[in-house]
Amino acid sequence: GENVEQHPSTLSVQEGDSAVIKCTYSDSASNYFPWYKQELGKGPQLIIDIRSNVGEKKDQRIAVTLNKTAKHFSLHITETQPEDSAVYFCAASTMLGQFYFGTGTSLTVIP
Amino acid sequence: DGGITQSPKYLFRKEGQNVTLSCEQNLNHDAMYWYRQDPGQGLRLIYYSQIVNDFQKGDIAEGYSVSREKKESFPLTVTSAQKNPTAFYLCASSSPGQNYGYTFGSGTRLTVV
């Protein structure tokens, strides 16, 4: 089955700096890669996703890149703000399959 | 608004008791999932159901049971056989083949007292 690895497990950045979280996956059949943000005591919320026919996707301060050959994808947050502090999860899935999640990255933005 | 509702938000269980966590969605999603979340361990799949009256075990199904009698509902029972049930439980739903994404509920925190 699919195996998703996520790094780093914790990340601290100064407000205004960029943050990058990386994930690798093992199943070449995976073709959908979402990123979720989870605030304390709440359920994860989808913040951005990318499909395998696209190499990069951007939404304001958030971007995701995908390298299918290397089987890795990354989340980039620019101009970080304190409200970006949360746990971020990556996931990989096929169109009809279940999601496989990374172990999460706890991001702290220091004011 | 369409969404997925979990209840209760907090639940306390005595040793040896069964408890049932509720999950209801009005998104018309076919598939529903239960995950357990422990600190530092990410999301672990307990059970999932892709259609009414059918469900499959996930990676950590022992000590749990589910039912899927209605499309909208996927309750999870934590039985006395689950030796370490204290955790945060998340329910999710999706409609495979459409927009792909999971929608999560807000979670239930279960504590054994």
Coordinates of C-alpha atoms in Angstrom, one line a residue:
Chain A
G1 CA 0.0 0.0 0.0
E2 CA 0.8 3.7 -0.1
N3 CA 3.3 5.1 2.4
V4 CA 3.5 8.9 3.0
E5 CA 6.4 10.4 4.9
Q6 CA 6.3 14.1 6.1
H7 CA 9.1 16.3 7.3
P8 CA 9.8 18.1 9.5
S9 CA 7.6 17.1 12.4
T10 CA 8.0 20.6 14.0
L11 CA 8.9 23.9 12.4
S12 CA 9.3 27.3 13.9
V13 CA 9.6 30.5 11.8
Q14 CA 9.7 34.2 12.4
E15 CA 6.6 36.1 11.3
G16 CA 7.1 37.2 7.6
D17 CA 9.4 34.4 6.8
S18 CA 8.6 31.4 4.5
A19 CA 7.8 27.9 5.7
V20 CA 8.2 24.7 3.6
I21 CA 6.9 21.3 4.5
K22 CA 7.9 18.2 2.4
C23 CA 6.2 14.9 1.8
T24 CA 7.2 11.8 -0.1
Y25 CA 4.9 9.0 -1.3
S26 CA 5.6 5.5 -2.6
D27 CA 2.7 4.5 -4.8
S28 CA 3.1 5.8 -8.4
A29 CA -0.6 5.3 -8.9
S30 CA -1.4 8.1 -6.5
N31 CA -2.7 11.1 -8.4
Y32 CA -4.2 13.5 -5.8
F33 CA -2.3 15.3 -3.1
P34 CA -4.2 17.5 -0.6
W35 CA -2.9 19.5 2.3
Y36 CA -4.9 20.0 5.4
K37 CA -4.5 22.5 8.3
Q38 CA -5.7 21.5 11.7
E39 CA -6.0 24.0 14.5
L40 CA -6.1 22.9 18.1
G41 CA -9.2 20.9 19.0
K42 CA -10.6 21.1 15.6
G43 CA -10.9 18.9 12.5
P44 CA -8.5 19.3 9.6
Q45 CA -9.5 21.7 6.9
L46 CA -8.4 21.4 3.2
I47 CA -6.3 24.4 2.3
I48 CA -4.9 23.4 -1.1
D49 CA -4.6 20.4 -3.3
I50 CA -2.9 19.3 -6.5
R51 CA -3.5 16.6 -9.1
S52 CA -0.8 14.7 -10.8
N53 CA -1.3 16.4 -14.2
V54 CA -0.1 19.7 -12.6
G55 CA 3.4 20.6 -11.3
E56 CA 2.5 23.6 -9.2
K57 CA -0.6 25.4 -7.8
K58 CA -0.8 28.6 -5.9
D59 CA -3.4 30.3 -3.8
Q60 CA -2.4 33.6 -2.4
R61 CA 0.3 32.9 0.2
I62 CA 0.1 29.2 -0.2
A63 CA 1.6 27.0 -3.0
V64 CA 2.1 23.4 -3.6
T65 CA 4.6 21.8 -5.9
L66 CA 4.6 18.2 -7.2
N67 CA 7.5 16.1 -8.6
K68 CA 6.0 12.9 -9.9
T69 CA 9.3 11.5 -11.0
A70 CA 10.8 11.8 -7.5
K71 CA 7.4 11.1 -5.8
H72 CA 7.5 14.1 -3.6
F73 CA 5.4 17.2 -3.0
S74 CA 5.8 20.3 -0.9
L75 CA 3.7 23.0 0.8
H76 CA 5.1 26.5 0.7
I77 CA 3.7 29.3 2.9
T78 CA 5.1 32.8 2.2
E79 CA 4.9 35.9 4.5
T80 CA 3.9 33.7 7.4
Q81 CA 1.5 35.2 10.0
P82 CA 0.7 34.0 13.6
E83 CA -2.6 32.6 12.4
D84 CA -0.7 30.2 10.2
S85 CA 0.4 28.4 13.4
A86 CA -1.3 24.9 13.3
V87 CA -0.6 21.3 12.4
Y88 CA -0.4 20.6 8.7
F89 CA -1.0 17.2 7.1
C90 CA -0.2 16.0 3.6
A91 CA -2.0 13.1 2.0
A92 CA -1.9 11.0 -1.1
S93 CA -4.6 9.0 -2.8
T94 CA -5.9 7.6 -6.1
M95 CA -9.1 8.9 -7.5
L96 CA -11.2 6.1 -6.1
G97 CA -9.0 5.1 -3.1
Q98 CA -8.6 6.0 0.5
F99 CA -6.3 8.8 1.6
Y100 CA -3.0 8.1 3.2
F101 CA -1.8 10.8 5.5
G102 CA 1.6 12.0 6.6
T103 CA 2.3 12.2 10.3
G104 CA 1.8 16.0 10.5
T105 CA 4.0 19.1 10.9
S106 CA 3.4 21.4 13.8
L107 CA 4.1 24.9 12.5
T108 CA 4.7 27.8 15.0
V109 CA 5.0 31.4 13.7
I110 CA 6.8 33.6 16.1
P111 CA 5.5 37.2 16.2
Chain B
D1 CA -24.9 24.9 5.0
G2 CA -23.7 21.4 4.0
G3 CA -21.3 19.8 6.4
I4 CA -20.3 16.9 8.6
T5 CA -21.3 16.9 12.3
Q6 CA -19.7 14.9 15.1
S7 CA -21.2 14.6 18.5
P8 CA -20.5 14.9 21.3
K9 CA -17.5 17.1 21.3
Y10 CA -16.2 15.7 24.6
L11 CA -17.1 12.2 25.9
F12 CA -16.0 10.4 29.1
R13 CA -16.1 6.7 29.4
K14 CA -15.7 4.5 32.4
E15 CA -13.6 1.4 32.2
G16 CA -15.6 -1.5 30.7
Q17 CA -18.2 0.6 29.1
N18 CA -19.1 0.8 25.4
V19 CA -19.6 4.3 23.9
T20 CA -20.9 5.4 20.6
L21 CA -19.7 8.5 18.7
S22 CA -22.0 10.1 16.2
C23 CA -21.2 11.2 12.7
E24 CA -23.8 12.8 10.4
Q25 CA -23.2 14.4 7.0
N26 CA -25.6 16.2 4.6
L27 CA -23.1 16.5 1.7
N28 CA -24.6 13.5 -0.1
H29 CA -21.2 11.9 0.1
D30 CA -21.0 8.1 -0.6
A31 CA -17.9 7.4 1.5
M32 CA -17.4 7.9 5.2
Y33 CA -14.3 7.3 7.4
W34 CA -13.3 7.2 11.0
Y35 CA -9.8 8.2 12.1
R36 CA -8.1 8.1 15.4
Q37 CA -5.6 10.8 16.3
D38 CA -3.0 10.5 19.0
P39 CA -0.2 13.1 19.6
G40 CA 2.7 12.7 17.2
Q41 CA 1.0 9.8 15.4
G42 CA -1.0 11.5 12.7
L43 CA -4.3 10.1 11.5
R44 CA -4.9 6.3 11.7
L45 CA -7.8 4.8 9.9
I46 CA -10.2 2.7 12.0
Y47 CA -13.1 1.9 9.6
Y48 CA -14.4 3.1 6.3
S49 CA -17.6 2.7 4.3
Q50 CA -17.9 3.4 0.6
I51 CA -21.6 2.5 0.4
V52 CA -24.6 2.0 2.6
N53 CA -24.7 -1.4 4.4
D54 CA -21.0 -2.0 3.6
F55 CA -17.9 -1.2 5.5
Q56 CA -14.2 -2.3 5.8
K57 CA -11.7 -2.4 8.5
G58 CA -8.9 0.1 8.5
D59 CA -5.4 -0.2 10.1
I60 CA -6.6 -0.2 13.7
A61 CA -10.1 -1.7 13.8
E62 CA -9.7 -3.9 16.9
G63 CA -11.9 -2.8 19.7
Y64 CA -14.2 -0.7 17.5
S65 CA -17.4 -1.4 15.5
V66 CA -19.4 0.6 13.0
S67 CA -22.7 0.5 11.1
R68 CA -23.8 2.2 7.9
E69 CA -27.6 1.9 7.7
K70 CA -28.1 5.3 6.2
K71 CA -26.0 7.3 3.7
E72 CA -25.9 10.2 6.1
S73 CA -24.8 8.4 9.2
F74 CA -21.7 6.4 10.2
P75 CA -21.6 5.9 14.0
L76 CA -18.5 4.5 15.7
T77 CA -18.8 2.3 18.8
V78 CA -15.7 2.1 21.0
T79 CA -16.1 -1.2 22.9
S80 CA -14.6 -2.4 26.2
A81 CA -12.2 -4.5 24.1
Q82 CA -10.3 -1.3 23.1
K83 CA -7.6 -1.1 25.7
N84 CA -6.5 2.4 25.2
P85 CA -9.4 4.4 23.8
T86 CA -8.4 7.9 25.1
A87 CA -7.9 9.8 21.8
F88 CA -9.3 12.4 19.5
Y89 CA -11.7 10.8 16.9
L90 CA -12.3 12.3 13.5
C91 CA -15.0 11.4 11.0
A92 CA -14.7 12.3 7.4
S93 CA -16.7 11.9 4.2
S94 CA -15.9 12.1 0.5
S95 CA -17.4 11.5 -2.9
P96 CA -14.8 9.6 -4.8
G97 CA -14.6 10.6 -8.5
Q98 CA -15.9 14.1 -7.9
N99 CA -13.8 16.7 -6.2
Y100 CA -11.8 14.1 -4.4
G101 CA -11.3 15.9 -1.2
Y102 CA -12.2 14.7 2.3
T103 CA -14.4 16.8 4.5
F104 CA -13.7 16.4 8.2
G105 CA -15.9 16.8 11.2
S106 CA -14.8 18.8 14.2
G107 CA -13.9 15.7 16.2
T108 CA -14.8 14.0 19.5
R109 CA -12.4 13.8 22.3
L110 CA -12.9 10.6 24.3
T111 CA -11.4 10.2 27.7
V112 CA -11.5 7.1 29.9
V113 CA -12.0 7.9 33.5

